[in-house]
GROMACS .gro file of C-alpha atoms in nm:
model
  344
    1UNK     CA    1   5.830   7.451  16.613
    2UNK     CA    2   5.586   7.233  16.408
    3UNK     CA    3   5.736   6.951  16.221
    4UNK     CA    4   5.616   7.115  15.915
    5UNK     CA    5   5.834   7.395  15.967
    6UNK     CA    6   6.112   7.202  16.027
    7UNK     CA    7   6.098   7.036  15.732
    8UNK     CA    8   6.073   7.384  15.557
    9UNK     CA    9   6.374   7.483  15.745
   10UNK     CA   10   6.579   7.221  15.631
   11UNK     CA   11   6.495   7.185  15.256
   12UNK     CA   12   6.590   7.568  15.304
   13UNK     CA   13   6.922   7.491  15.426
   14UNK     CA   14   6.996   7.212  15.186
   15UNK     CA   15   6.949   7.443  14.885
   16UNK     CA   16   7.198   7.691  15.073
   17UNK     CA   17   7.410   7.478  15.081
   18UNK     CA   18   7.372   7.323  14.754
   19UNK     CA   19   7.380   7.743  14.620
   20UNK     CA   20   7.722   7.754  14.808
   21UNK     CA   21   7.880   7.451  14.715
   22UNK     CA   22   7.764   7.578  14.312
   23UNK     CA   23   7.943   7.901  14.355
   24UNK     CA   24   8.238   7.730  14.510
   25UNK     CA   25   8.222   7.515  14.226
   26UNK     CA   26   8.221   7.783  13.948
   27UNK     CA   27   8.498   7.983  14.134
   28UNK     CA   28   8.706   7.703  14.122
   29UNK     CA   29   8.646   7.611  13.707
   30UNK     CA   30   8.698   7.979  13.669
   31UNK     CA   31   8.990   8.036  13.839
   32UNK     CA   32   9.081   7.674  13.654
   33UNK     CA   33   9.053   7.820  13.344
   34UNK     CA   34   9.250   8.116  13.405
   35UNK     CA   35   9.496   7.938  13.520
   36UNK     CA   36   9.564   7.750  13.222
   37UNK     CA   37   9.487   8.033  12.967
   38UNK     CA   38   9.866   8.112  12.769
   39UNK     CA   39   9.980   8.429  12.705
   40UNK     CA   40  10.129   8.524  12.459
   41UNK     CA   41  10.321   8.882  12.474
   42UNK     CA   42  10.411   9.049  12.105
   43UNK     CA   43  10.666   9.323  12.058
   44UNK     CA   44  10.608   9.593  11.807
   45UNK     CA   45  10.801   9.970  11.767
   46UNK     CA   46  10.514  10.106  11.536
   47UNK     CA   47  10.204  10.230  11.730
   48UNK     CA   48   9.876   9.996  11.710
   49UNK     CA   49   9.707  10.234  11.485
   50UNK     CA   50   9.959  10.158  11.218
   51UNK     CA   51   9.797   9.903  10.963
   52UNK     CA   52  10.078   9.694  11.094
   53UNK     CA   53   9.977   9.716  11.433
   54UNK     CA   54   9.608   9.674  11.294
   55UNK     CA   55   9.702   9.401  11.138
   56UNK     CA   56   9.825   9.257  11.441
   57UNK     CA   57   9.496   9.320  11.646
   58UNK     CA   58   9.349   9.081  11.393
   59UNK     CA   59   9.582   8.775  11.442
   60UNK     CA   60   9.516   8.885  11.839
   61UNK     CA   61   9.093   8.858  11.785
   62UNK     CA   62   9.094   8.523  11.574
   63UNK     CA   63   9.367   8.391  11.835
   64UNK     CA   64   9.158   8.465  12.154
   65UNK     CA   65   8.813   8.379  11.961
   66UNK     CA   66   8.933   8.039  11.767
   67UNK     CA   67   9.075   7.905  12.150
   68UNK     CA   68   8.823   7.989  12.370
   69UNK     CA   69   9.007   8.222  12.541
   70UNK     CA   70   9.304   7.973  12.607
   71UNK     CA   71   9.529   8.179  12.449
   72UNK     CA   72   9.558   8.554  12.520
   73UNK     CA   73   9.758   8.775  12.306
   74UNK     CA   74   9.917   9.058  12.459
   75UNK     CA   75  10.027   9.326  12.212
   76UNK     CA   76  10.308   9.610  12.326
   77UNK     CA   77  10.325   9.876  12.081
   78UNK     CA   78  10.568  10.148  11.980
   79UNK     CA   79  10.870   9.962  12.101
   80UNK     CA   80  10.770   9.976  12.480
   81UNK     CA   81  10.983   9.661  12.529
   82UNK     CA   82  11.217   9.628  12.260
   83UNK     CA   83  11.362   9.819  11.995
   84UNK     CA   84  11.314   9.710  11.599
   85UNK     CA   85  11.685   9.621  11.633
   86UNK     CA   86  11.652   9.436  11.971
   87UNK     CA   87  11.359   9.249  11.829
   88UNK     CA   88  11.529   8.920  11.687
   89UNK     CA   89  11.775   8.881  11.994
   90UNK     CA   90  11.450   8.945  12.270
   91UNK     CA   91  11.248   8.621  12.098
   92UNK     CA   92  11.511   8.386  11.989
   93UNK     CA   93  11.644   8.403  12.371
   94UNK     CA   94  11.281   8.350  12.525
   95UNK     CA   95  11.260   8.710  12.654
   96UNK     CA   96  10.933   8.737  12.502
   97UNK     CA   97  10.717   8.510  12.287
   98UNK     CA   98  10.706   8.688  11.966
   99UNK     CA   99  10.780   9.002  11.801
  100UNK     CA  100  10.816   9.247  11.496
  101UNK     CA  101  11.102   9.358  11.318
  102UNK     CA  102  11.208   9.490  10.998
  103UNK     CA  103  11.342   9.204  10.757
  104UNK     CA  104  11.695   9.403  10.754
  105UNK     CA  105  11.758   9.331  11.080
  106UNK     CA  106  11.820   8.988  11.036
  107UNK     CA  107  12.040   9.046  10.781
  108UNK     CA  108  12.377   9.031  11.003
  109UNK     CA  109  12.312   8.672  11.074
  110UNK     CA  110  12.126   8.586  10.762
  111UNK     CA  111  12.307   8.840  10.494
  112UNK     CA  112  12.103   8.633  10.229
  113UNK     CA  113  11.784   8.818  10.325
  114UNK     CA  114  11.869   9.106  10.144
  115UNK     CA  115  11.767   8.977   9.838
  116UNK     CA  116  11.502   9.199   9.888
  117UNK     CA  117  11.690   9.548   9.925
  118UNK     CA  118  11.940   9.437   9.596
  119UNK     CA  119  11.824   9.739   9.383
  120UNK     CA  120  11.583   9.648   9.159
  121UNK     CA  121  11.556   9.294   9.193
  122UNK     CA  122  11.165   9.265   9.174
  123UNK     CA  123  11.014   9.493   8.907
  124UNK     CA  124  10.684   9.552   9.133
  125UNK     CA  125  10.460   9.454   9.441
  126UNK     CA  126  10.320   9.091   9.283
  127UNK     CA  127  10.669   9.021   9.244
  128UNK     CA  128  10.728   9.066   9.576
  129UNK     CA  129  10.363   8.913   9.687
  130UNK     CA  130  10.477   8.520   9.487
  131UNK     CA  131  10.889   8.590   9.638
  132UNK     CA  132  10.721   8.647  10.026
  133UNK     CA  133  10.436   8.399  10.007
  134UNK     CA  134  10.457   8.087  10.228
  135UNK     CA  135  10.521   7.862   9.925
  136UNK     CA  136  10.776   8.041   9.824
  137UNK     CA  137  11.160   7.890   9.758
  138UNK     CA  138  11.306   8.226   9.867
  139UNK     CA  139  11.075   8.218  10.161
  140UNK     CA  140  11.133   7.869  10.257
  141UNK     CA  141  11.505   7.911  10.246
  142UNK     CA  142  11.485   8.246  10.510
  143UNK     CA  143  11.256   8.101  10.729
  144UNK     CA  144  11.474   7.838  10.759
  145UNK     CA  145  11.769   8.031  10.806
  146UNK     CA  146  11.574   8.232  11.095
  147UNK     CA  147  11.446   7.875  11.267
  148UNK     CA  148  11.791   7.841  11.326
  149UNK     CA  149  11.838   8.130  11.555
  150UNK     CA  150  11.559   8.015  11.792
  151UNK     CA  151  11.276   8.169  11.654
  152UNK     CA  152  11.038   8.073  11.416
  153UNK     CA  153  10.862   8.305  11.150
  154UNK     CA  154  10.454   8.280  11.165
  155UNK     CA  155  10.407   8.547  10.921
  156UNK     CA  156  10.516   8.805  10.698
  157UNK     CA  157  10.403   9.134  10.711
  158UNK     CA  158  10.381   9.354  10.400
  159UNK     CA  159  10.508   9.701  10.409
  160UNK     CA  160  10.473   9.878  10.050
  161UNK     CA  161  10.809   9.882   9.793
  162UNK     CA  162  11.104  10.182   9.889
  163UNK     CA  163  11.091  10.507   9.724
  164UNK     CA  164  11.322  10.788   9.676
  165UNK     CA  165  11.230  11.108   9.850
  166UNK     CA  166  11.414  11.504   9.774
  167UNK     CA  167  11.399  11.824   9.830
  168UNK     CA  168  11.612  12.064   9.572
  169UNK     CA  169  11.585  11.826   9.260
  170UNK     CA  170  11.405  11.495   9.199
  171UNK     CA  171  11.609  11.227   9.219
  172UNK     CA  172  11.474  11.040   8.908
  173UNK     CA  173  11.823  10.945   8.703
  174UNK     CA  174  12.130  10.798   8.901
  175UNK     CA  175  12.366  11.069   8.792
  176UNK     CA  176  12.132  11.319   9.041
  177UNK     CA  177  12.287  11.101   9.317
  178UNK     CA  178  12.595  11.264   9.318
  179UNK     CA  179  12.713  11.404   9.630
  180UNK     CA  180  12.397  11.350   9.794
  181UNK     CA  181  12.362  11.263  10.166
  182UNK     CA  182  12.102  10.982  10.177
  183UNK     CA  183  11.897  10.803  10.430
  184UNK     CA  184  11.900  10.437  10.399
  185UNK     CA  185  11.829  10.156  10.614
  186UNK     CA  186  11.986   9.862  10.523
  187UNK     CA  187  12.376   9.803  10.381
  188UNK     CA  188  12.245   9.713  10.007
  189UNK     CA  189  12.059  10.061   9.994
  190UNK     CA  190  12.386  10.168  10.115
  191UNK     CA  191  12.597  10.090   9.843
  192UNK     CA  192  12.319  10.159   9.602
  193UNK     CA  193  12.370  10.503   9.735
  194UNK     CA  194  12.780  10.443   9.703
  195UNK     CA  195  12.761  10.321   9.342
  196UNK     CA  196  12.584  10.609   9.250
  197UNK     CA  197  12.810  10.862   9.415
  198UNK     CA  198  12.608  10.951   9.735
  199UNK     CA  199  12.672  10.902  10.071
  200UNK     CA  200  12.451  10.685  10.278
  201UNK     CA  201  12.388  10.719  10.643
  202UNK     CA  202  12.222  10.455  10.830
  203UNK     CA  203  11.899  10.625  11.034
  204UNK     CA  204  11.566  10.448  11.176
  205UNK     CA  205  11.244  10.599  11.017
  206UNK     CA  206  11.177  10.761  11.344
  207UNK     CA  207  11.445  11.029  11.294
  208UNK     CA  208  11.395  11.094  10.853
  209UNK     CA  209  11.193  11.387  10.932
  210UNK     CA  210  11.417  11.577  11.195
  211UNK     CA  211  11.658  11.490  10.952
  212UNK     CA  212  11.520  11.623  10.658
  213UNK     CA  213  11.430  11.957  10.810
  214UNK     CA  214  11.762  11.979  10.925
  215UNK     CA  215  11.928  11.891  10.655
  216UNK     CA  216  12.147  11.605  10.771
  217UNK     CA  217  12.062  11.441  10.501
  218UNK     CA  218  11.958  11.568  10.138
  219UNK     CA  219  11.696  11.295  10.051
  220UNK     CA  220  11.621  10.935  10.110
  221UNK     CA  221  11.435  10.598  10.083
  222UNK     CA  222  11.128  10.516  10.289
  223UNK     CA  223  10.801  10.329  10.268
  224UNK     CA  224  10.543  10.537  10.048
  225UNK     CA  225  10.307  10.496  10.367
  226UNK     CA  226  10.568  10.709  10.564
  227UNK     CA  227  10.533  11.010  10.348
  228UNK     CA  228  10.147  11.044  10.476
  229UNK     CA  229  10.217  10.871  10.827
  230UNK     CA  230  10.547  11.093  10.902
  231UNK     CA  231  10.469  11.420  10.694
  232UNK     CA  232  10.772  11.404  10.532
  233UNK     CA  233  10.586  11.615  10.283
  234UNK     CA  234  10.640  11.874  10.531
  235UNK     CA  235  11.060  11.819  10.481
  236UNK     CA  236  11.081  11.731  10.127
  237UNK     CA  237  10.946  11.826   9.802
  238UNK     CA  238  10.972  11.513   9.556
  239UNK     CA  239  10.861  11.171   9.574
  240UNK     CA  240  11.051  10.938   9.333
  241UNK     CA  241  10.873  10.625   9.253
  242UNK     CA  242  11.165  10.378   9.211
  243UNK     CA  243  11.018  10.095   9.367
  244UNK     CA  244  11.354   9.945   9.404
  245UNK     CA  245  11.337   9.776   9.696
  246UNK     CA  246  11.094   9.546   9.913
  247UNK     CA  247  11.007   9.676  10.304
  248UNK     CA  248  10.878   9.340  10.500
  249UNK     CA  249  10.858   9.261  10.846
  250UNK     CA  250  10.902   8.937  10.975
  251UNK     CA  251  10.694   8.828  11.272
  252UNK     CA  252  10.822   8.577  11.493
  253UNK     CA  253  10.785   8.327  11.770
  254UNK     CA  254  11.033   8.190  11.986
  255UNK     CA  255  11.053   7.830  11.913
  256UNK     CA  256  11.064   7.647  12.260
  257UNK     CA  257  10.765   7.847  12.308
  258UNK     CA  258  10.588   7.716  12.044
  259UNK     CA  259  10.735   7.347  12.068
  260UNK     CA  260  10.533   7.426  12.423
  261UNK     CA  261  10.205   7.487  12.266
  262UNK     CA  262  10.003   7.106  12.163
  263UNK     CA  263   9.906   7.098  11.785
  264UNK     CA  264   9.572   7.262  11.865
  265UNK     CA  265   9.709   7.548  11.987
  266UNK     CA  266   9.997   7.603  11.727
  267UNK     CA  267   9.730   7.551  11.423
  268UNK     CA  268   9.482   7.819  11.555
  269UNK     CA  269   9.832   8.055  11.594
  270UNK     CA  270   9.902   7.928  11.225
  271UNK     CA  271   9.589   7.942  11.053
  272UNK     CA  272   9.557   8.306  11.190
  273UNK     CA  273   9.859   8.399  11.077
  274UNK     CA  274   9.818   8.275  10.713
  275UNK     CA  275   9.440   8.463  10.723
  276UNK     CA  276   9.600   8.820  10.857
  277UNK     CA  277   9.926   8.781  10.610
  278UNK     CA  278   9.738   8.738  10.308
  279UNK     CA  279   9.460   8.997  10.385
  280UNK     CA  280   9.718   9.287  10.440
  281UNK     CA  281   9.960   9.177  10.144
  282UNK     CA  282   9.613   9.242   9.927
  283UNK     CA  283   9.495   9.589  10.147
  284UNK     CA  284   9.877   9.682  10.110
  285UNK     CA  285   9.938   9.698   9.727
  286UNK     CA  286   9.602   9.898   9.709
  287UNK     CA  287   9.710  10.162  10.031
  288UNK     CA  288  10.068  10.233   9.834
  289UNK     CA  289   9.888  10.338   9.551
  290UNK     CA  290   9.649  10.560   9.741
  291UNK     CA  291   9.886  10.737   9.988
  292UNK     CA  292  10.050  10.842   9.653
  293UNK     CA  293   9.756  10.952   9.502
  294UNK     CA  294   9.692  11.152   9.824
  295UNK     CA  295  10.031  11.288   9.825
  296UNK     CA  296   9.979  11.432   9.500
  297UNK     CA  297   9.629  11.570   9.561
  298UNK     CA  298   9.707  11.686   9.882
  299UNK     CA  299  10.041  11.826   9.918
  300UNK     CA  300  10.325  12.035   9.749
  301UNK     CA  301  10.510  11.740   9.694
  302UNK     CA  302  10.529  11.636   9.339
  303UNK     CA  303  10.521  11.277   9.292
  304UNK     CA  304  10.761  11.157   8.990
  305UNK     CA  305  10.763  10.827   8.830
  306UNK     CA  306  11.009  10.650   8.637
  307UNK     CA  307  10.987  10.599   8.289
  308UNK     CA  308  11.098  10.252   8.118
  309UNK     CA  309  11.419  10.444   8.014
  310UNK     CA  310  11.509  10.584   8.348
  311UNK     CA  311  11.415  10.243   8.533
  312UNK     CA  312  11.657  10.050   8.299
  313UNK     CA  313  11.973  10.338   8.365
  314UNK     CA  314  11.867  10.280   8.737
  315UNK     CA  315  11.944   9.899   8.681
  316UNK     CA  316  12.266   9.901   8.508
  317UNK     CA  317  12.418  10.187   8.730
  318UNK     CA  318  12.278   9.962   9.028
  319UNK     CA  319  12.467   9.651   8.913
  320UNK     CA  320  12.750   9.625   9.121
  321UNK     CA  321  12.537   9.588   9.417
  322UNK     CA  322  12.419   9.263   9.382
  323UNK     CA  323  12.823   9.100   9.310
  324UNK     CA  324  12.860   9.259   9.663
  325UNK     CA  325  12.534   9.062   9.809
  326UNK     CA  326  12.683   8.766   9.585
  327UNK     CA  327  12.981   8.770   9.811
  328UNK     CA  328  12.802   8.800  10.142
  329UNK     CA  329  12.525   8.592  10.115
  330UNK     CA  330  12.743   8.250   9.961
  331UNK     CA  331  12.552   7.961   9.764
  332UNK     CA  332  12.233   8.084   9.970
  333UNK     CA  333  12.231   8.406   9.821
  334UNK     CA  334  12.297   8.265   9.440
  335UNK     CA  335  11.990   8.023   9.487
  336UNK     CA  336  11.778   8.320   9.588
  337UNK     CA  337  11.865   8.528   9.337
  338UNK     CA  338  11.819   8.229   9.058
  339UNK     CA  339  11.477   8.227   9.250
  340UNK     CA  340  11.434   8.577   9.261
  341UNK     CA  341  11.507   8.604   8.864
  342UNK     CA  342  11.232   8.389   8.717
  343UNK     CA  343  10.941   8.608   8.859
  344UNK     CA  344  11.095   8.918   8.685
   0.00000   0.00000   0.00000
């Protein structure tokens, strides 16, 4: 062999090498970076397609886009982990880094969050936009309340005002409540049911429709969204538009979790959360009023709304509810409602 073509040989090997010792290189800063990526699993129990769900997809993009990939959101829908109701226990214990749940089911540690199911308490949804937002006294105080449990709140998601739903007679005056069997979910719409001479039973939204068909129940309160979403048009004939009530989830993180992340990570989590909050607040207000303007278009279910007259006897026959949250909710409840009065 020539020296030429040894020479040829070895600059051949050397950049073989040099290939090798590259692609060991980039395996390495790959598997690096993989290594130090956080995940960060949510709970949910409504499917993704759900505008909730949607809305979480959002927070999950921004999230994974604003770190580089060194956060990773995982997202299990349709309560594949954890029930609505196992929700606050699962994150404030470290069981899983965040999750969804209905604002109700905080209420047995925190009765004071029921402000928002008092009957009638905020006339409408920009009310109930300035009472949820982030600057918020009433806000402030809950998220406060909830910090102490072990979790922290990142956002709030919006989920439409309660309405009444029937099927022999429109429930539109608080004298038709008489004797009626009505779905509620939360112990304030309970004993708005009580101090209008129904009976309540306690039922997830899940099981409204079976139990409207069945007749377990005569009518009930759900999100508007629900009527489209569940085809409890199907079940029952009238939609009441009381508005009487607020329907918010409340998503959280467990806090040693976050005390975990470094103040990078925890403002990208933040500053997605106030970008996805806010956007669905606004898309929610407008979707309320279109599902009902589809139900009425659409359906044989007759959508009825409240004159002043019938929203005032609604108030005063309502009343008594809100000495009962008085009494379970202490000097925190009295400050909310102060709160709660000046936006009405």
């Amino acid at each position: 062999m020539t020296s030429q073509h040894t020479a040829r040989l070895g600059r051949m090997m050397a950049a073989a090498l040099i290939a090798v010792g590259s692609l060991a290189g980039a395996s390495i800063l790959t598997a690096s970076s993989a290594a130090e990526a956080k995940t960060i699993r949510v709970t949910l129990q409504l499917p993704l397609r759900n505008i909730l769900g949607q809305n979480l997809v959002a927070f999950k993009e921004i999230v994974e886009r604003d770190s580089n990939g060194d956060l990773k959101v995982e997202i299990y829908d349709s309560a594949q982990l954890y029930k609505d109701k196992e929700v606050p226990q699962a994150v404030s214990s470290g069981a899983i880094e965040m999750g969804v749940a209905a604002h109700s089911r905080f209420a047995g540690t925190i009765p004071a969050i029921d402000v928002y199911n008092v009957p009638f308490m905020f006339n409408d949804q920009a009310a109930i936009a300035k009472a949820t937002s982030p600057d918020s006294p009433i806000r402030q105080a809950i998220d406060a309340e909830v910090l102490k449990t072990g979790a922290r709140v990142l956002w709030w998601q919006a989920f439409g005002m309660a309405v009444m739903v029937s099927k022999d007679e429109a429930i539109d005056e608080p004298a038709k409540m008489k004797n009626k069997k009505v779905r509620v979910f939360g112990k304030m719409l309970g004993d708005m049911v009580k101090v209008t001479g129904g009976a309540p039973t306690l039922m997830s939204g899940s099981e409204q429709f079976l139990a409207y068909q069945r007749g377990t129940v005569d009518a009930g309160m759900t999100g508007v969204t629900a009527i489209k979403s569940r085809k409890i048009f199907e079940v029952q004939n009238y939609t009441i538009d009381t508005n009487h009530a607020a329907l918010e989830f409340l998503v959280i993180v467990n806090e040693k979790f976050w005390q975990s992340l470094n103040d990078d990570e925890r403002k990208i989590l933040t500053d997605a959360a106030r970008k996805v909050e806010k956007d669905l607040r606004v898309a929610y207000a407008k979707l309320d009023a279109e599902t009902l303007d589809w139900v009425a278009a659409n359906t044989d279910m007759k959508v009825v709304r409240l004159t002043p007259a019938q929203r005032k006897a609604w108030r005063e026959a309502t009343a008594p509810v809100l000495n009962t949250y008085l009494d379970l909710a202490g000097p925190l409840g009295e400050r909310l409602v102060v709160e709660a009065q000046r936006l009405q």
